[in-house]
């Protein structure tokens, strides 16, 4: 089968199409004929060697974490899936494995039935950013219509899910986005949108109960300027040193700095599928064929993407 792999850390030019044996499944695993893989910033952060502490440095490496496809085969211990089922899911080890291939083998616990209303491209867009948005929502605790929430970097995959989940909770949300994304942020549920090319969110007078930075550019030190005395900063892109230091610093201040880690569990997928059946929309910005996987990454990495970029495989 064909797969995308790389032999050293680097830019998109290290990505190669390789021939590999079809994966062999174990008793508790399913073999999936991959139809679509969505691109996440973590794919290129790992490929560029920015996450070596967690990913390790062995090669070859594969890429692409979340996917959708059709069950080709199921191991003898698998009772809930059969050949022909349409599913979406995540690879077993998102720091090491890759779904960008004609076939992928994963434990049956890592896939879920694809709703008929979703395309393969939309379903492949759900697990990582959807689960991260659910985790963010959990960390926010008891929010209500009086909670003032700022979502900085609101128009990528993560923001798309988070804005709509917050809307379904009735929260009061200000989004920060590029001019092209303002209408999407409003459609997804933002009550107010700040165009970051016209206004510096840090220079405004308003303060928030919760600030979440999806751009990776704001940082807790800056965010404090627009946080209320007892408020929360949610950080899905922590520097390794920030993980222990945030815990320590939180002991001495009313403001809290909390790290988010996406957990694509069955519980979170059920919650997301519920939100989707209640109207949550998944915007696929652009679909590339498998032969143009490198172009897909170049496009996604260039920024300005509203929603998700997906690679489809025939
Ligand atoms: N911890 C976890 O488990 C986890 C899980 C999923 C994602 N993440 C991380 O969370 C972040 C968001 O994920 P994503 O998939 O939504 O990524 P994304 O699609 O790249 O979204 C990033 C957003 O930030 C915006 N942005 C860039 N510069 C900005 C600025 N100066 N001010 C305000 N917004 C700005 C981008 O808008 P423009 O491109 O239009 O400028 C875009 O909407 C990524 O860093 C990702 O790695 C973490």
Tab-separated table of C-alpha atoms and ligand atoms in Angstrom:
chain	number	residue	atom	x	y	z
A	1	UNK	CA	0.000	0.000	0.000
A	2	UNK	CA	0.976	3.647	-0.379
A	3	UNK	CA	1.706	5.757	2.707
A	4	UNK	CA	3.237	9.140	3.495
A	5	UNK	CA	6.402	8.910	5.595
A	6	UNK	CA	9.559	10.858	6.414
A	7	UNK	CA	13.121	9.944	7.309
A	8	UNK	CA	14.253	13.154	9.054
A	9	UNK	CA	12.696	16.179	10.778
A	10	UNK	CA	11.978	19.100	8.504
A	11	UNK	CA	9.603	21.052	6.283
A	12	UNK	CA	7.108	19.570	3.810
A	13	UNK	CA	9.954	18.555	1.482
A	14	UNK	CA	10.865	15.638	3.803
A	15	UNK	CA	7.474	14.010	3.128
A	16	UNK	CA	7.680	11.034	0.767
A	17	UNK	CA	5.193	8.595	-0.740
A	18	UNK	CA	6.398	5.085	0.131
A	19	UNK	CA	5.273	1.495	-0.575
A	20	UNK	CA	4.681	-0.535	2.581
A	21	UNK	CA	3.002	-3.814	3.472
A	22	UNK	CA	-0.657	-3.534	4.467
A	23	UNK	CA	-0.834	-3.524	8.308
A	24	UNK	CA	-1.629	-6.867	9.971
A	25	UNK	CA	-4.315	-6.570	12.655
A	26	UNK	CA	-4.242	-8.065	16.140
A	27	UNK	CA	-7.265	-9.684	17.801
A	28	UNK	CA	-8.645	-6.411	19.218
A	29	UNK	CA	-7.905	-4.283	16.144
A	30	UNK	CA	-9.688	-3.253	12.947
A	31	UNK	CA	-8.175	-2.689	9.513
A	32	UNK	CA	-9.570	0.400	7.823
A	33	UNK	CA	-9.518	1.388	4.170
A	34	UNK	CA	-8.775	5.080	4.679
A	35	UNK	CA	-10.993	7.552	2.806
A	36	UNK	CA	-10.022	10.861	4.410
A	37	UNK	CA	-7.391	12.247	6.796
A	38	UNK	CA	-7.604	15.720	8.321
A	39	UNK	CA	-4.544	17.857	8.872
A	40	UNK	CA	-3.691	19.194	12.335
A	41	UNK	CA	-0.947	21.628	13.373
A	42	UNK	CA	0.442	18.817	15.587
A	43	UNK	CA	1.337	16.896	12.382
A	44	UNK	CA	3.831	19.537	11.328
A	45	UNK	CA	4.986	20.390	14.848
A	46	UNK	CA	5.997	16.710	15.222
A	47	UNK	CA	7.524	16.612	11.709
A	48	UNK	CA	9.583	19.749	12.388
A	49	UNK	CA	10.984	18.180	15.565
A	50	UNK	CA	9.242	20.701	17.839
A	51	UNK	CA	7.734	17.938	20.007
A	52	UNK	CA	10.780	15.623	20.263
A	53	UNK	CA	10.382	15.304	24.036
A	54	UNK	CA	7.058	13.526	23.485
A	55	UNK	CA	7.444	12.120	19.979
A	56	UNK	CA	10.969	10.726	20.242
A	57	UNK	CA	13.378	10.915	17.279
A	58	UNK	CA	13.163	7.564	15.530
A	59	UNK	CA	12.554	7.180	11.772
A	60	UNK	CA	10.786	6.486	9.510
A	61	UNK	CA	7.807	8.377	10.898
A	62	UNK	CA	4.272	8.581	9.531
A	63	UNK	CA	1.811	11.459	9.690
A	64	UNK	CA	-1.895	12.291	10.081
A	65	UNK	CA	-3.752	11.562	13.316
A	66	UNK	CA	-7.469	11.593	12.594
A	67	UNK	CA	-9.155	9.769	9.747
A	68	UNK	CA	-12.397	8.344	8.350
A	69	UNK	CA	-12.834	5.197	6.264
A	70	UNK	CA	-14.443	1.805	5.845
A	71	UNK	CA	-13.752	-1.326	7.934
A	72	UNK	CA	-11.931	-3.866	5.770
A	73	UNK	CA	-11.349	-6.488	8.458
A	74	UNK	CA	-11.908	-6.956	12.193
A	75	UNK	CA	-9.912	-9.109	14.645
A	76	UNK	CA	-11.655	-12.014	16.422
A	77	UNK	CA	-12.134	-10.062	19.692
A	78	UNK	CA	-13.908	-7.179	17.947
A	79	UNK	CA	-17.667	-7.442	18.402
A	80	UNK	CA	-18.947	-3.963	17.579
A	81	UNK	CA	-17.620	-3.505	14.001
A	82	UNK	CA	-17.792	-5.549	10.804
A	83	UNK	CA	-16.465	-5.295	7.259
A	84	UNK	CA	-18.148	-2.451	5.381
A	85	UNK	CA	-18.937	-0.231	8.424
A	86	UNK	CA	-18.170	3.456	7.850
A	87	UNK	CA	-16.136	4.823	10.743
A	88	UNK	CA	-13.930	7.688	11.884
A	89	UNK	CA	-11.178	7.583	14.453
A	90	UNK	CA	-7.635	8.279	15.614
A	91	UNK	CA	-4.366	6.393	15.290
A	92	UNK	CA	-3.170	4.387	18.277
A	93	UNK	CA	-0.189	6.583	19.187
A	94	UNK	CA	-0.597	10.120	17.856
A	95	UNK	CA	3.080	10.924	18.441
A	96	UNK	CA	4.302	7.993	16.334
A	97	UNK	CA	1.698	6.491	14.008
A	98	UNK	CA	0.169	8.025	10.877
A	99	UNK	CA	-3.174	7.605	9.125
A	100	UNK	CA	-2.082	9.155	5.834
A	101	UNK	CA	-1.960	5.804	4.017
A	102	UNK	CA	-4.268	3.531	2.051
A	103	UNK	CA	-4.901	1.362	5.138
A	104	UNK	CA	-4.533	1.854	8.865
A	105	UNK	CA	-4.847	-0.654	11.740
A	106	UNK	CA	-6.097	0.624	15.101
A	107	UNK	CA	-7.672	-0.858	18.250
A	108	UNK	CA	-11.465	-1.010	17.890
A	109	UNK	CA	-11.648	1.416	20.851
A	110	UNK	CA	-10.126	4.124	18.624
A	111	UNK	CA	-12.944	4.212	16.025
A	112	UNK	CA	-16.603	5.260	16.097
A	113	UNK	CA	-19.466	4.834	13.624
A	114	UNK	CA	-19.590	7.661	11.092
A	115	UNK	CA	-22.981	9.417	11.089
A	116	UNK	CA	-24.557	9.095	7.621
A	117	UNK	CA	-25.067	12.869	7.541
A	118	UNK	CA	-21.303	13.520	7.615
A	119	UNK	CA	-18.984	13.134	4.633
A	120	UNK	CA	-15.731	11.218	5.171
A	121	UNK	CA	-13.888	14.564	5.052
A	122	UNK	CA	-16.111	16.045	7.773
A	123	UNK	CA	-15.891	12.939	9.961
A	124	UNK	CA	-12.072	12.917	9.693
A	125	UNK	CA	-12.152	16.519	10.970
A	126	UNK	CA	-13.785	15.639	14.292
A	127	UNK	CA	-11.563	13.677	16.732
A	128	UNK	CA	-8.523	15.784	17.680
A	129	UNK	CA	-9.910	19.328	17.538
A	130	UNK	CA	-13.390	18.207	18.607
A	131	UNK	CA	-12.057	16.412	21.684
A	132	UNK	CA	-9.779	19.362	22.496
A	133	UNK	CA	-12.810	21.671	22.391
A	134	UNK	CA	-14.762	19.335	24.703
A	135	UNK	CA	-11.812	19.272	27.133
A	136	UNK	CA	-11.628	23.077	27.014
A	137	UNK	CA	-15.327	23.277	27.801
A	138	UNK	CA	-14.884	20.918	30.785
A	139	UNK	CA	-11.996	23.022	32.136
A	140	UNK	CA	-14.211	26.113	31.903
A	141	UNK	CA	-16.495	24.597	34.547
A	142	UNK	CA	-19.879	26.144	35.240
A	143	UNK	CA	-20.276	28.803	32.581
A	144	UNK	CA	-23.474	30.739	32.030
A	145	UNK	CA	-24.734	33.711	30.027
A	146	UNK	CA	-22.884	36.086	32.381
A	147	UNK	CA	-19.477	34.432	31.824
A	148	UNK	CA	-17.307	36.590	29.559
A	149	UNK	CA	-15.160	34.322	27.381
A	150	UNK	CA	-12.477	35.317	24.878
A	151	UNK	CA	-11.463	32.851	22.145
A	152	UNK	CA	-8.265	34.100	20.489
A	153	UNK	CA	-7.598	32.415	17.120
A	154	UNK	CA	-11.183	31.318	16.651
A	155	UNK	CA	-11.434	30.232	13.026
A	156	UNK	CA	-9.258	27.099	12.765
A	157	UNK	CA	-10.569	23.607	13.484
A	158	UNK	CA	-10.379	23.980	17.277
A	159	UNK	CA	-12.145	27.357	17.262
A	160	UNK	CA	-14.863	26.062	14.932
A	161	UNK	CA	-15.803	23.329	17.442
A	162	UNK	CA	-15.316	25.439	20.554
A	163	UNK	CA	-17.426	28.405	19.398
A	164	UNK	CA	-20.310	26.113	18.485
A	165	UNK	CA	-20.103	24.102	21.733
A	166	UNK	CA	-20.058	27.365	23.713
A	167	UNK	CA	-23.048	28.613	21.720
A	168	UNK	CA	-24.985	25.453	22.584
A	169	UNK	CA	-24.225	26.265	26.274
A	170	UNK	CA	-25.472	29.848	25.858
A	171	UNK	CA	-22.122	31.461	26.829
A	172	UNK	CA	-21.202	35.043	25.959
A	173	UNK	CA	-18.219	34.802	23.624
A	174	UNK	CA	-15.859	37.294	22.013
A	175	UNK	CA	-13.795	35.800	19.171
A	176	UNK	CA	-10.557	37.139	17.707
A	177	UNK	CA	-10.130	36.319	14.015
A	178	UNK	CA	-8.823	37.564	10.674
A	179	UNK	CA	-11.105	39.743	8.480
A	180	UNK	CA	-11.928	36.766	6.213
A	181	UNK	CA	-13.086	34.730	9.208
A	182	UNK	CA	-15.298	37.311	10.956
A	183	UNK	CA	-18.552	36.036	9.429
A	184	UNK	CA	-17.665	32.398	10.170
A	185	UNK	CA	-16.971	33.233	13.821
A	186	UNK	CA	-20.378	34.971	14.024
A	187	UNK	CA	-22.111	32.056	12.299
A	188	UNK	CA	-20.474	29.623	14.759
A	189	UNK	CA	-21.863	31.594	17.698
A	190	UNK	CA	-19.524	34.463	18.665
A	191	UNK	CA	-21.481	37.413	20.093
A	192	UNK	CA	-18.691	39.835	19.175
A	193	UNK	CA	-15.704	39.445	16.854
A	194	UNK	CA	-12.452	41.390	17.007
A	195	UNK	CA	-10.576	41.605	13.700
A	196	UNK	CA	-6.940	41.186	14.788
A	197	UNK	CA	-5.667	43.224	11.811
A	198	UNK	CA	-7.624	46.277	13.046
A	199	UNK	CA	-7.638	46.004	16.828
A	200	UNK	CA	-5.204	44.756	19.458
A	201	UNK	CA	-7.292	42.674	21.860
A	202	UNK	CA	-4.725	43.316	24.624
A	203	UNK	CA	-5.193	47.077	24.338
A	204	UNK	CA	-8.941	47.069	24.999
A	205	UNK	CA	-10.528	47.945	28.358
A	206	UNK	CA	-12.761	44.879	28.596
A	207	UNK	CA	-11.680	42.001	30.858
A	208	UNK	CA	-12.720	38.345	30.726
A	209	UNK	CA	-13.524	35.459	33.063
A	210	UNK	CA	-11.918	32.990	30.661
A	211	UNK	CA	-9.323	33.531	27.942
A	212	UNK	CA	-8.362	30.687	25.624
A	213	UNK	CA	-5.537	31.221	23.143
A	214	UNK	CA	-5.754	29.019	20.053
A	215	UNK	CA	-3.297	31.149	18.071
A	216	UNK	CA	-0.332	30.162	20.256
A	217	UNK	CA	0.790	33.808	20.051
A	218	UNK	CA	-0.772	35.487	23.058
A	219	UNK	CA	0.757	33.675	26.058
A	220	UNK	CA	-0.352	33.819	29.694
A	221	UNK	CA	1.869	36.793	30.543
A	222	UNK	CA	0.055	38.952	27.966
A	223	UNK	CA	-3.376	37.459	28.578
A	224	UNK	CA	-3.240	38.549	32.265
A	225	UNK	CA	-3.785	42.158	31.112
A	226	UNK	CA	-7.320	41.325	29.993
A	227	UNK	CA	-8.193	38.759	32.675
A	228	UNK	CA	-10.402	39.487	35.705
A	229	UNK	CA	-8.816	38.927	39.170
A	230	UNK	CA	-10.215	35.382	39.508
A	231	UNK	CA	-10.150	34.137	35.970
A	232	UNK	CA	-8.842	31.290	33.849
A	233	UNK	CA	-6.306	31.134	30.987
A	234	UNK	CA	-6.599	27.981	28.900
A	235	UNK	CA	-3.508	27.029	26.953
A	236	UNK	CA	-3.541	24.240	24.339
A	237	UNK	CA	-0.021	25.090	23.124
A	238	UNK	CA	2.118	25.114	26.287
A	239	UNK	CA	5.898	25.201	26.199
A	240	UNK	CA	7.132	22.072	28.077
A	241	UNK	CA	8.363	24.261	30.971
A	242	UNK	CA	4.906	25.844	31.361
A	243	UNK	CA	3.288	22.553	32.386
A	244	UNK	CA	4.957	22.299	35.844
A	245	UNK	CA	5.373	26.077	36.340
A	246	UNK	CA	1.697	26.803	35.718
A	247	UNK	CA	0.750	24.403	38.536
A	248	UNK	CA	3.206	26.076	40.931
A	249	UNK	CA	2.294	29.667	40.032
A	250	UNK	CA	-1.420	28.931	40.343
A	251	UNK	CA	-0.884	28.422	44.082
A	252	UNK	CA	-0.027	32.106	44.555
A	253	UNK	CA	-2.503	33.941	42.354
A	254	UNK	CA	-6.267	34.125	41.885
A	255	UNK	CA	-5.757	33.762	38.157
A	256	UNK	CA	-5.286	30.253	36.838
A	257	UNK	CA	-3.186	29.033	33.924
A	258	UNK	CA	-4.388	25.620	32.756
A	259	UNK	CA	-3.022	23.393	30.009
A	260	UNK	CA	-5.378	21.528	27.643
A	261	UNK	CA	-4.685	18.080	26.206
A	262	UNK	CA	-7.061	16.615	23.621
A	263	UNK	CA	-8.577	13.291	24.718
A	264	UNK	CA	-10.386	11.571	21.852
A	265	UNK	CA	-12.258	9.154	24.123
A	266	UNK	CA	-15.591	7.453	23.411
A	267	UNK	CA	-17.231	9.695	26.023
A	268	UNK	CA	-16.023	12.798	24.177
A	269	UNK	CA	-17.019	11.403	20.767
A	270	UNK	CA	-20.559	10.667	22.003
A	271	UNK	CA	-20.783	14.244	23.251
A	272	UNK	CA	-19.520	15.586	19.904
A	273	UNK	CA	-21.860	13.395	17.860
A	274	UNK	CA	-24.710	14.720	19.996
A	275	UNK	CA	-23.634	18.299	19.349
A	276	UNK	CA	-23.388	17.512	15.607
A	277	UNK	CA	-26.905	16.079	15.569
A	278	UNK	CA	-28.006	19.286	17.358
A	279	UNK	CA	-26.647	21.405	14.511
A	280	UNK	CA	-22.866	21.774	15.028
A	281	UNK	CA	-21.436	22.382	11.542
A	282	UNK	CA	-18.077	21.176	10.243
A	283	UNK	CA	-16.482	23.459	7.683
A	284	UNK	CA	-14.022	21.690	5.368
A	285	UNK	CA	-11.956	24.464	3.854
A	286	UNK	CA	-10.259	22.447	1.091
A	287	UNK	CA	-9.869	18.800	0.064
A	288	UNK	CA	-6.703	17.509	-1.636
A	289	UNK	CA	-6.251	14.114	-3.335
A	290	UNK	CA	-3.717	11.722	-1.752
A	291	UNK	CA	-1.226	12.374	-4.587
A	292	UNK	CA	-1.146	16.016	-3.459
A	293	UNK	CA	-0.560	15.350	0.258
A	294	UNK	CA	2.548	17.544	0.295
A	295	UNK	CA	0.613	20.441	-1.287
A	296	UNK	CA	-2.120	19.909	1.320
A	297	UNK	CA	0.412	20.371	4.132
A	298	UNK	CA	1.989	23.395	2.417
A	299	UNK	CA	-1.461	24.946	2.099
A	300	UNK	CA	-2.461	24.196	5.711
A	301	UNK	CA	0.870	25.434	7.081
A	302	UNK	CA	0.617	28.733	5.218
A	303	UNK	CA	-2.220	29.843	7.590
A	304	UNK	CA	-5.418	31.748	6.930
A	305	UNK	CA	-7.430	28.511	6.896
A	306	UNK	CA	-11.052	28.655	8.055
A	307	UNK	CA	-12.108	25.219	9.325
A	308	UNK	CA	-10.199	22.082	8.305
A	309	UNK	CA	-7.953	20.904	5.455
A	310	UNK	CA	-8.442	17.279	4.419
A	311	UNK	CA	-6.664	14.723	2.197
A	312	UNK	CA	-8.951	12.198	0.486
A	313	UNK	CA	-7.822	8.736	-0.619
A	314	UNK	CA	-9.629	6.644	-3.269
B	1	LIG	N1	-3.360	20.523	23.323
B	1	LIG	C1	-4.071	19.812	22.461
B	1	LIG	O1	-4.455	18.687	22.732
B	1	LIG	C2	-4.428	20.417	21.131
B	1	LIG	C3	-5.379	19.813	20.307
B	1	LIG	C4	-5.714	20.437	19.107
B	1	LIG	C5	-5.053	21.611	18.743
B	1	LIG	N2	-4.098	22.131	19.555
B	1	LIG	C6	-3.401	23.373	19.212
B	1	LIG	O2	-4.353	24.432	19.283
B	1	LIG	C7	-4.048	25.406	18.287
B	1	LIG	C8	-5.297	25.628	17.439
B	1	LIG	O3	-5.586	24.448	16.718
B	1	LIG	P1	-6.267	24.524	15.288
B	1	LIG	O4	-6.311	23.138	14.754
B	1	LIG	O5	-7.509	25.321	15.366
B	1	LIG	O6	-5.144	25.348	14.501
B	1	LIG	P2	-5.292	26.381	13.302
B	1	LIG	O7	-6.366	25.857	12.404
B	1	LIG	O8	-3.943	26.644	12.788
B	1	LIG	O9	-5.893	27.701	14.019
B	1	LIG	C9	-5.097	28.696	14.583
B	1	LIG	C10	-5.886	29.981	14.574
B	1	LIG	O10	-5.119	31.056	15.110
B	1	LIG	C11	-5.355	32.218	14.306
B	1	LIG	N3	-4.324	33.242	14.444
B	1	LIG	C12	-3.091	33.262	13.881
B	1	LIG	N4	-2.469	34.406	14.246
B	1	LIG	C13	-3.294	35.078	15.067
B	1	LIG	C14	-3.201	36.286	15.793
B	1	LIG	N5	-2.104	37.049	15.760
B	1	LIG	N6	-4.248	36.677	16.553
B	1	LIG	C15	-5.356	35.930	16.625
B	1	LIG	N7	-5.505	34.748	15.957
B	1	LIG	C16	-4.491	34.337	15.186
B	1	LIG	C17	-5.457	31.634	12.914
B	1	LIG	O11	-6.084	32.560	12.046
B	1	LIG	P3	-5.397	32.991	10.642
B	1	LIG	O12	-4.697	31.779	10.099
B	1	LIG	O13	-6.556	33.452	9.824
B	1	LIG	O14	-4.445	34.080	10.993
B	1	LIG	C18	-6.296	30.393	13.173
B	1	LIG	O15	-7.673	30.711	13.173
B	1	LIG	C19	-2.858	24.841	17.485
B	1	LIG	O16	-1.665	25.425	17.966
B	1	LIG	C20	-2.867	23.354	17.795
B	1	LIG	O17	-1.603	22.753	17.707
B	1	LIG	C21	-3.776	21.578	20.737
